[in-house]
Short mmCIF file of C-alpha atoms and ligand atoms in Angstrom, two decimals:
data_model
loop_
_atom_site.label_atom_id
_atom_site.label_comp_id
_atom_site.label_asym_id
_atom_site.label_seq_id
_atom_site.Cartn_x
_atom_site.Cartn_y
_atom_site.Cartn_z
CA UNK A 95 -2.22 9.82 -38.08
CA UNK A 96 -4.22 12.88 -38.98
CA UNK A 97 -2.67 15.94 -37.24
CA UNK A 98 -6.14 17.06 -36.24
CA UNK A 99 -6.41 13.89 -34.09
CA UNK A 100 -3.91 15.24 -31.57
CA UNK A 101 -4.66 17.82 -28.92
CA UNK A 102 -3.44 18.77 -25.49
CA UNK A 103 -5.71 18.64 -22.44
CA UNK A 104 -4.68 21.10 -19.77
CA UNK A 105 -6.24 22.39 -16.62
CA UNK A 106 -8.61 24.94 -18.08
CA UNK A 107 -6.45 25.72 -21.12
CA UNK A 108 -7.45 25.65 -24.77
CA UNK A 109 -6.26 22.80 -27.02
CA UNK A 110 -2.77 23.28 -28.37
CA UNK A 111 -0.76 21.01 -30.62
CA UNK A 112 2.91 22.03 -30.34
CA UNK A 113 3.83 19.22 -27.92
CA UNK A 114 1.93 16.73 -29.99
CA UNK A 115 3.88 17.79 -33.06
CA UNK A 116 7.16 17.44 -31.13
CA UNK A 117 6.13 13.98 -29.96
CA UNK A 118 5.25 12.87 -33.47
CA UNK A 119 8.64 14.13 -34.65
CA UNK A 120 10.33 12.23 -31.83
CA UNK A 121 8.46 9.02 -32.62
CA UNK A 122 9.39 9.18 -36.29
CA UNK A 123 13.04 9.97 -35.40
CA UNK A 124 12.99 6.95 -33.12
CA UNK A 125 11.58 4.67 -35.83
CA UNK A 126 14.25 5.91 -38.24
CA UNK A 127 16.99 5.23 -35.69
CA UNK A 128 15.68 1.74 -34.94
CA UNK A 129 15.65 0.93 -38.66
CA UNK A 130 19.09 2.49 -39.07
CA UNK A 131 20.56 0.56 -36.15
CA UNK A 132 19.13 -2.71 -37.46
CA UNK A 133 20.54 -2.01 -40.90
CA UNK A 134 24.17 -1.54 -39.84
CA UNK A 135 24.44 -4.10 -37.03
CA UNK A 136 26.34 -6.51 -39.26
CA UNK A 137 29.00 -3.92 -40.00
CA UNK A 138 29.62 -2.27 -36.67
CA UNK A 139 29.12 -5.06 -34.14
CA UNK A 140 25.84 -5.81 -32.38
CA UNK A 141 26.92 -5.17 -28.78
CA UNK A 142 28.20 -1.63 -29.18
CA UNK A 143 25.30 -0.53 -31.36
CA UNK A 144 22.83 -2.10 -28.98
CA UNK A 145 24.45 -0.25 -26.08
CA UNK A 146 24.25 3.03 -27.95
CA UNK A 147 20.64 2.49 -28.89
CA UNK A 148 19.72 1.42 -25.35
CA UNK A 149 21.30 4.56 -23.93
CA UNK A 150 19.41 6.77 -26.34
CA UNK A 151 16.17 4.85 -25.81
CA UNK A 152 16.43 5.04 -22.00
CA UNK A 153 16.92 8.79 -22.03
CA UNK A 154 14.01 9.46 -24.38
CA UNK A 155 11.43 6.73 -24.08
CA UNK A 156 8.26 6.95 -22.00
CA UNK A 157 8.34 4.82 -18.84
CA UNK A 158 7.21 1.22 -18.56
CA UNK A 159 3.48 0.96 -18.29
CA UNK A 160 0.96 -1.79 -17.51
CA UNK A 161 -0.39 -3.03 -20.83
CA UNK A 162 -4.12 -3.83 -21.05
CA UNK A 163 -4.47 -3.47 -17.27
CA UNK A 164 -7.34 -0.98 -17.00
CA UNK A 165 -10.21 -2.24 -14.82
CA UNK A 166 -12.81 -4.29 -16.62
CA UNK A 167 -16.33 -3.06 -17.25
CA UNK A 168 -18.04 -3.94 -13.93
CA UNK A 169 -15.31 -2.51 -11.75
CA UNK A 170 -14.94 0.56 -13.94
CA UNK A 171 -18.70 1.17 -13.67
CA UNK A 172 -18.53 0.97 -9.86
CA UNK A 173 -15.52 3.31 -9.81
CA UNK A 174 -17.47 5.85 -11.87
CA UNK A 175 -20.56 5.47 -9.72
CA UNK A 176 -18.52 6.38 -6.65
CA UNK A 177 -17.19 9.55 -8.32
CA UNK A 178 -13.60 8.26 -8.00
CA UNK A 179 -12.85 9.03 -11.65
CA UNK A 180 -11.98 12.27 -13.35
CA UNK A 181 -10.59 13.13 -16.76
CA UNK A 182 -6.90 13.82 -16.25
CA UNK A 183 -5.30 17.19 -16.80
CA UNK A 184 -2.11 17.87 -18.75
CA UNK A 185 -2.16 15.17 -21.37
CA UNK A 186 -1.98 14.77 -25.11
CA UNK A 187 -4.59 13.05 -27.21
CA UNK A 188 -2.89 11.22 -30.07
CA UNK A 189 -5.80 9.68 -31.92
CA UNK A 190 -6.92 6.88 -29.57
CA UNK A 191 -3.61 6.94 -27.71
CA UNK A 192 -2.85 9.41 -24.94
CA UNK A 193 0.31 10.71 -23.31
CA UNK A 194 0.39 12.08 -19.77
CA UNK A 195 2.55 15.18 -19.39
CA UNK A 196 2.53 15.52 -15.61
CA UNK A 197 5.83 13.89 -14.83
CA UNK A 198 8.89 13.00 -16.92
CA UNK A 199 7.68 9.40 -17.21
CA UNK A 200 5.45 10.76 -20.02
CA UNK A 201 3.35 7.58 -20.06
CA UNK A 202 2.14 6.74 -23.54
CA UNK A 203 -1.04 4.66 -23.28
CA UNK A 204 -3.16 2.82 -25.81
CA UNK A 205 -6.83 2.17 -24.95
CA UNK A 206 -7.00 -0.21 -21.98
CA UNK A 207 -3.47 0.54 -20.70
CA UNK A 208 -2.51 1.68 -17.19
CA UNK A 209 0.20 4.21 -16.36
CA UNK A 210 3.57 3.70 -14.70
CA UNK A 211 2.23 5.34 -11.50
CA UNK A 212 -0.68 2.83 -11.64
CA UNK A 213 -3.32 5.55 -11.20
CA UNK A 214 -4.14 6.56 -14.76
CA UNK A 215 -5.84 4.64 -17.54
CA UNK A 216 -6.78 5.20 -21.16
CA UNK A 217 -10.44 4.44 -21.76
CA UNK A 218 -11.42 4.86 -25.40
CA UNK A 219 -8.91 7.62 -26.05
CA UNK A 220 -9.45 9.63 -22.87
CA UNK A 221 -7.02 9.66 -19.94
CA UNK A 222 -8.62 9.25 -16.53
CA UNK A 223 -7.30 9.34 -13.00
CA UNK A 224 -8.67 6.59 -10.76
CA UNK A 225 -7.65 8.32 -7.55
CA UNK A 226 -10.06 11.18 -7.22
CA UNK A 227 -11.66 11.67 -3.81
CA UNK A 228 -10.64 8.21 -2.61
CA UNK A 229 -7.65 8.45 -0.26
CA UNK A 230 -6.46 5.15 1.16
CA UNK A 231 -4.87 6.93 4.14
CA UNK A 232 -5.62 10.09 6.11
CA UNK A 233 -4.30 11.23 9.42
CA UNK A 234 -3.61 14.29 11.56
CA UNK A 235 0.15 14.84 11.98
CA UNK A 236 2.38 17.44 13.59
CA UNK A 237 3.75 19.58 10.77
CA UNK A 238 7.24 18.71 12.08
CA UNK A 239 6.63 15.13 10.95
CA UNK A 240 6.62 16.08 7.23
CA UNK A 241 9.34 17.29 8.16
CA UNK A 242 8.80 21.05 7.94
CA UNK A 243 10.62 22.92 10.70
CA UNK A 244 10.20 26.50 9.47
CA UNK A 245 6.51 26.48 8.60
CA UNK A 246 3.79 27.08 11.21
CA UNK A 247 5.72 25.19 13.93
CA UNK A 248 3.70 23.38 16.54
CA UNK A 249 0.59 23.10 14.34
CA UNK A 250 -1.17 19.98 13.13
CA UNK A 251 -1.78 19.19 9.49
CA UNK A 252 -4.54 17.07 7.96
CA UNK A 253 -2.63 14.56 5.83
CA UNK A 254 -3.91 12.37 3.04
CA UNK A 255 -2.67 10.02 0.32
CA UNK A 256 -3.88 7.71 -2.38
CA UNK A 257 -2.11 4.70 -3.83
CA UNK A 258 0.54 5.08 -6.55
CA UNK A 259 3.86 6.72 -7.22
CA UNK A 260 5.88 7.98 -10.16
CA UNK A 261 9.09 6.51 -8.66
CA UNK A 262 10.32 3.01 -7.80
CA UNK A 263 12.59 3.71 -4.80
CA UNK A 264 14.37 0.57 -3.64
CA UNK A 265 14.19 1.94 -0.09
CA UNK A 266 10.56 3.14 -0.12
CA UNK A 267 9.13 3.25 3.38
CA UNK A 268 5.51 3.45 2.21
CA UNK A 269 5.66 0.83 -0.52
CA UNK A 270 2.46 -0.82 0.76
CA UNK A 271 0.54 2.12 -0.70
CA UNK A 272 2.97 3.74 -3.14
CA UNK A 273 3.51 0.55 -5.16
CA UNK A 274 -0.14 -0.47 -5.22
CA UNK A 275 -2.97 0.07 -7.67
CA UNK A 276 -6.09 1.92 -6.57
CA UNK A 277 -8.05 -1.35 -6.69
CA UNK A 278 -5.62 -2.85 -4.17
CA UNK A 279 -6.29 -0.15 -1.59
CA UNK A 280 -9.93 0.79 -2.23
CA UNK A 281 -13.15 -1.18 -2.62
CA UNK A 282 -16.16 0.47 -4.27
CA UNK A 283 -18.57 -2.32 -3.37
CA UNK A 284 -21.22 -1.87 -0.67
CA UNK A 285 -23.15 1.23 0.35
CA UNK A 286 -21.61 4.62 -0.35
CA UNK A 287 -19.69 6.18 2.52
CA UNK A 288 -18.96 9.87 1.98
CA UNK A 289 -16.82 11.22 4.79
CA UNK A 290 -17.74 14.68 6.08
CA UNK A 291 -17.31 16.33 9.47
CA UNK A 292 -17.57 15.34 12.21
CA UNK A 293 -15.01 12.54 11.99
CA UNK A 294 -16.54 9.32 13.36
CA UNK A 295 -14.86 7.95 16.47
CA UNK A 296 -14.03 4.70 14.74
CA UNK A 297 -13.63 3.62 11.15
CA UNK A 298 -12.95 0.01 10.30
CA UNK A 299 -10.46 -0.94 7.57
CA UNK A 300 -13.40 -2.04 5.49
CA UNK A 301 -15.03 1.39 5.83
CA UNK A 302 -11.77 3.20 4.99
CA UNK A 303 -11.49 1.10 1.82
CA UNK A 304 -15.00 2.16 0.87
CA UNK A 305 -15.06 5.81 1.86
CA UNK A 306 -14.91 8.87 -0.32
CA UNK A 307 -13.32 12.14 0.75
CA UNK A 308 -13.93 14.70 -1.98
CA UNK A 309 -11.96 17.96 -2.10
CA UNK A 310 -14.61 20.14 -0.42
CA UNK A 311 -15.10 17.49 2.27
CA UNK A 312 -11.36 17.18 2.90
CA UNK A 313 -11.12 20.94 3.42
CA UNK A 314 -14.13 20.91 5.75
CA UNK A 315 -12.64 18.00 7.66
CA UNK A 316 -9.28 19.73 8.12
CA UNK A 317 -11.01 22.83 9.42
CA UNK A 318 -13.25 20.88 11.78
CA UNK A 319 -10.18 19.13 13.22
CA UNK A 320 -8.45 22.44 13.91
CA UNK A 321 -5.74 21.92 11.28
CA UNK A 322 -4.58 25.12 9.54
CA UNK A 323 -3.19 23.10 6.63
CA UNK A 324 -3.69 20.04 4.45
CA UNK A 325 -0.71 17.88 3.49
CA UNK A 326 -0.57 15.77 0.33
CA UNK A 327 1.90 13.18 1.47
CA UNK A 328 2.85 9.56 2.31
CA UNK A 329 2.85 8.36 -1.33
CA UNK A 330 3.37 10.93 -4.14
CA UNK A 331 0.96 13.80 -4.85
CA UNK A 332 2.22 14.06 -8.43
CA UNK A 333 0.55 10.71 -9.02
CA UNK A 334 -2.74 11.99 -7.60
CA UNK A 335 -2.32 15.39 -9.20
CA UNK A 336 -5.96 16.17 -10.05
CA UNK A 337 -7.20 15.32 -6.55
CA UNK A 338 -4.38 17.35 -5.01
CA UNK A 339 -5.04 20.36 -7.25
CA UNK A 340 -8.79 20.45 -6.56
CA UNK A 341 -8.30 19.92 -2.82
CA UNK A 342 -5.73 22.72 -2.75
CA UNK A 343 -8.34 25.06 -4.24
CA UNK A 344 -11.03 23.91 -1.79
CA UNK A 345 -8.58 24.44 1.08
CA UNK A 346 -7.77 27.96 -0.09
CA UNK A 347 -11.51 28.72 -0.16
CA UNK A 348 -11.48 28.00 3.59
CA UNK A 349 -8.25 29.96 4.12
CA UNK A 350 -6.32 26.80 4.87
CA UNK A 351 -2.72 26.32 3.69
CA UNK A 352 -1.52 23.54 1.43
CA UNK A 353 1.61 21.44 1.93
CA UNK A 354 2.99 19.18 -0.78
CA UNK A 355 5.40 16.43 0.28
CA UNK A 356 6.92 15.31 -2.99
CA UNK A 357 9.81 13.70 -4.82
CA UNK A 358 9.80 16.79 -7.06
CA UNK A 359 9.59 14.77 -10.26
CA UNK A 360 7.10 16.90 -12.13
CA UNK A 361 7.06 18.69 -15.47
CA UNK A 362 7.33 22.45 -15.52
CA UNK A 363 3.81 23.35 -16.62
CA UNK A 364 1.80 21.18 -14.19
CA UNK A 365 4.24 22.26 -11.47
CA UNK A 366 3.48 25.92 -12.05
CA UNK A 367 -0.26 25.27 -12.28
CA UNK A 368 -0.19 23.47 -8.94
CA UNK A 369 2.34 25.53 -7.00
CA UNK A 370 0.23 28.68 -7.25
CA UNK A 371 -2.07 27.01 -4.69
CA UNK A 372 0.73 25.58 -2.53
CA UNK A 373 2.04 27.32 0.59
CA UNK A 374 4.82 24.95 1.57
CA UNK A 375 6.62 22.00 0.09
CA UNK A 376 8.91 19.37 1.38
CA UNK A 377 10.99 17.92 -1.45
CA UNK A 378 13.12 14.79 -1.40
CA UNK A 379 16.41 15.52 -3.09
CA UNK A 380 17.42 11.90 -3.01
CA UNK A 381 20.98 12.29 -4.21
CA UNK A 382 23.20 14.32 -6.47
CA UNK A 383 24.39 11.78 -9.01
CA UNK A 384 22.24 11.16 -12.07
CA UNK A 385 23.17 7.46 -12.34
CA UNK A 386 22.39 6.78 -8.69
CA UNK A 387 19.02 8.52 -8.98
CA UNK A 388 18.17 6.26 -11.87
CA UNK A 389 19.22 3.08 -10.04
CA UNK A 390 17.91 3.87 -6.58
CA UNK A 391 14.71 5.72 -7.42
CA UNK A 392 13.98 5.53 -11.12
CA UNK A 393 14.12 9.32 -11.35
CA UNK A 394 16.04 12.10 -13.04
CA UNK A 395 18.11 14.51 -10.97
CA UNK A 396 17.82 17.43 -13.38
CA UNK A 397 14.01 17.40 -13.19
CA UNK A 398 14.09 17.64 -9.42
CA UNK A 399 16.60 20.49 -9.50
CA UNK A 400 14.35 22.35 -11.91
CA UNK A 401 11.31 21.82 -9.64
CA UNK A 402 13.28 23.23 -6.70
CA UNK A 403 14.17 26.32 -8.71
CA UNK A 404 10.52 26.72 -9.75
CA UNK A 405 9.40 26.59 -6.12
CA UNK A 406 11.91 29.28 -5.27
CA UNK A 407 10.91 31.44 -8.20
CA UNK A 408 7.25 31.14 -7.21
CA UNK A 409 8.04 32.08 -3.60
CA UNK A 410 6.68 28.84 -2.14
CA UNK A 411 8.30 28.03 1.19
CA UNK A 412 10.10 24.70 0.94
CA UNK A 413 12.55 22.51 2.78
CA UNK A 414 14.73 19.73 1.43
CA UNK A 415 15.32 16.25 2.77
CA UNK A 416 18.20 14.01 1.78
CA UNK A 417 18.12 10.38 2.86
CA UNK A 418 21.67 9.12 3.21
CA UNK A 419 21.61 5.52 1.95
CA UNK A 420 24.80 3.52 2.52
CA UNK A 421 26.58 2.60 -0.74
CA UNK A 422 24.13 4.71 -2.78
CA UNK A 423 24.00 8.30 -1.54
CA UNK A 424 26.63 8.43 1.19
CA UNK A 425 29.40 9.74 -1.07
CA UNK A 426 30.64 12.80 0.83
CA UNK A 427 31.95 14.45 -2.28
CA UNK A 428 28.52 14.26 -3.91
CA UNK A 429 26.91 15.50 -0.68
CA UNK A 430 29.30 18.45 -0.65
CA UNK A 431 28.42 19.30 -4.27
CA UNK A 432 24.72 19.04 -3.48
CA UNK A 433 25.04 21.43 -0.54
CA UNK A 434 27.06 23.87 -2.65
CA UNK A 435 24.36 23.79 -5.32
CA UNK A 436 21.63 24.42 -2.73
CA UNK A 437 23.53 27.36 -1.22
CA UNK A 438 24.22 28.90 -4.63
CA UNK A 439 20.91 28.28 -6.39
CA UNK A 440 18.40 28.26 -3.55
CA UNK A 441 20.13 30.32 -0.88
CA UNK A 442 21.87 29.71 2.43
CA UNK A 443 18.54 29.99 4.29
CA UNK A 444 17.07 26.87 2.66
CA UNK A 445 16.66 24.23 5.38
CA UNK A 446 18.24 20.85 4.65
CA UNK A 447 17.33 17.71 6.55
CA UNK A 448 19.69 14.75 6.38
CA UNK A 449 17.83 11.60 7.26
CA UNK A 450 19.10 8.27 8.49
CA UNK A 451 18.32 5.25 6.34
CA UNK A 452 16.86 2.14 7.99
CA UNK A 453 16.83 -1.15 6.03
CA UNK A 454 13.49 -1.73 4.32
CA UNK A 455 11.63 -2.73 1.16
CA UNK A 456 14.28 -3.97 -1.29
CA UNK A 457 17.33 -2.82 0.67
CA UNK A 458 17.00 -4.95 3.78
CA UNK A 459 20.56 -6.23 3.27
CA UNK A 460 22.05 -2.80 4.05
CA UNK A 461 22.86 -1.48 7.50
CA UNK A 462 21.44 1.78 8.91
CA UNK A 463 23.41 4.89 8.03
CA UNK A 464 26.27 5.31 10.53
CA UNK A 465 25.67 8.39 12.70
CA UNK A 466 29.23 9.49 11.93
CA UNK A 467 28.33 9.75 8.20
CA UNK A 468 25.37 11.99 9.04
CA UNK A 469 27.54 14.21 11.23
CA UNK A 470 30.07 14.53 8.41
CA UNK A 471 27.28 15.41 5.98
CA UNK A 472 26.03 18.12 8.35
CA UNK A 473 29.55 19.46 8.66
CA UNK A 474 29.90 19.58 4.88
CA UNK A 475 26.57 21.43 4.55
CA UNK A 476 27.58 24.01 7.13
CA UNK A 477 30.96 24.42 5.46
CA UNK A 478 29.12 25.20 2.21
CA UNK A 479 27.32 27.98 4.09
CA UNK A 480 23.87 26.49 4.78
CA UNK A 481 22.30 28.01 7.89
CA UNK A 482 19.74 25.41 8.87
CA UNK A 483 20.91 21.81 8.72
CA UNK A 484 19.16 18.99 10.58
CA UNK A 485 19.64 15.29 11.17
CA UNK A 486 16.52 13.15 11.37
CA UNK A 487 15.74 9.59 12.45
CA UNK A 488 18.42 9.56 15.15
CA UNK A 489 16.53 9.87 18.46
CA UNK A 490 18.60 11.33 21.28
CA UNK A 491 21.31 12.89 19.10
CA UNK A 492 22.02 16.24 20.73
CA UNK A 493 20.79 19.30 18.82
CA UNK A 494 20.12 17.23 15.72
CA UNK A 495 16.79 18.96 15.24
CA UNK A 496 17.44 22.37 16.84
CA UNK A 497 17.36 25.63 14.91
CA UNK A 498 20.29 27.93 15.57
CA UNK A 499 20.29 31.66 14.88
CA UNK A 500 22.77 32.19 12.00
CA UNK A 501 23.82 35.53 13.52
CA UNK A 502 24.37 34.90 17.27
CA UNK A 503 24.46 31.05 17.02
CA UNK A 504 22.08 30.59 19.97
CA UNK A 505 19.42 27.86 19.72
CA UNK A 506 16.08 29.51 18.93
CA UNK A 507 13.87 26.44 18.43
CA UNK A 508 14.36 23.09 20.12
CA UNK A 509 12.48 19.96 19.16
CA UNK A 510 12.06 16.52 20.58
CA UNK A 511 10.90 13.97 18.02
CA UNK A 512 7.94 15.89 16.50
CA UNK A 513 7.28 18.30 19.39
CA UNK A 514 8.56 21.86 19.77
CA UNK A 515 10.04 22.07 23.28
CA UNK A 516 11.49 25.61 23.22
CA UNK A 517 10.61 28.54 20.97
CA UNK A 518 12.68 31.72 21.15
CA UNK A 519 11.46 33.65 18.15
CA UNK A 520 9.49 36.89 18.28
CA UNK A 521 7.77 37.92 15.03
CA UNK A 522 10.08 35.59 13.08
CA UNK A 523 13.27 37.00 14.63
CA UNK A 524 15.80 35.67 17.13
CA UNK A 525 14.79 36.71 20.64
CA UNK A 526 18.46 37.17 21.61
CA UNK A 527 19.88 39.29 18.78
CA UNK A 528 16.90 40.24 16.60
CA UNK A 529 18.21 38.55 13.42
CA UNK A 530 15.49 37.32 11.05
CA UNK A 531 15.02 33.53 10.90
CA UNK A 532 13.81 32.35 7.49
CA UNK A 533 10.42 30.67 7.46
CA UNK A 534 6.66 31.13 7.63
CA UNK A 535 5.85 31.62 11.29
CA UNK A 536 2.15 32.54 11.26
S1 SF4 B 1443 1.93 11.19 -13.46
FE1 SF4 B 1443 1.65 8.97 -13.72
S2 SF4 B 1443 0.60 8.80 -15.69
FE2 SF4 B 1443 1.48 10.82 -15.64
S3 SF4 B 1443 3.47 10.64 -16.65
FE3 SF4 B 1443 3.81 10.41 -14.45
S4 SF4 B 1443 3.73 8.20 -14.07
FE4 SF4 B 1443 2.82 8.56 -16.08
#
């Protein structure tokens, strides 16, 4: 390949070839290793060499993709006509191949291929997102539902999602949209329906499949509905990165806040480009053992830890959720190590929400997390010094979702499901002793 055929496409940045050069080096190293492994199999024993090679390949290789699965001409034309297509940001052009650099899946696509997250395609050497301005879900939620307990409590947030996800969680609760292609959730046929305020009283499923909600319209809609924020949620905003980024900017233009609800699996550069427009994040730290992350979610722990540190460094308010899945992430020793890491690296004021697992998607054979396990996890978190530890998905459990002042130990915020029922803060401080409570309160 001619080196001049490779370039990097970034959000507003000039072409740069360092990553492309690294990738080419990696590809040629890989070819050499494959040839080397094949050459010595007879001497060293096939099984052990195969294991070694598989291990190396799994840690380096781009994720599985959907070969030759881009929409065919008629559908692609309709998608373009609707404005649901945009050239992707943060990718490498490698001749007619492309490589997305948004998440560690690093999808490497030939013309006509579709990405691991299902939302991106290579058309004639250009990477496009198919989920621009076409959410398959939108809703107004209490901000507590994200859950965010220390960010504008009691407010409502305009929430939207498209299809697709960078992960493959066995326990996904939104798999009907996260594990679907854009064409399975949206339908560009029929007259155009561009949603703008005011929100119609009724929208049929057919209309929702057809409608467009472009960034400026989403911001206008949030404002018209009295929501001080927009949440990118339900599926995975990393997989609809370009739509999220542009909507964040449109929201800022209207002085609205942006909330990202994410698995945190994102590369450093796109993370920094996006987080400058983000006011709050809710990140799933799904476990603290690399092997379990791989098996349960198809993700990499170290990437998520780095994203959490980046959020902290960029002064974005964020809270962490940890779903305790029996037999996968209920190891108390690992939970203790996770809490210690949070306290040390992110600070004792970082809220942590333990959440109860309920059997779903591919884990219907498991039982719900025993409440006793959740109580032990909370105990471990407090013992590691965390100030704000919550238990979710256990209705009726006393004080599971209350905020206690770390200084005088009195409850300062009480919640019932997603509603704030008592609020004893004044200017972000405990009303009883005056100690500051971490968060964004106005
Ligand atoms: S965001 Fe999607 S296309 Fe990009 S690397 Fe991740 S899975 Fe692949």
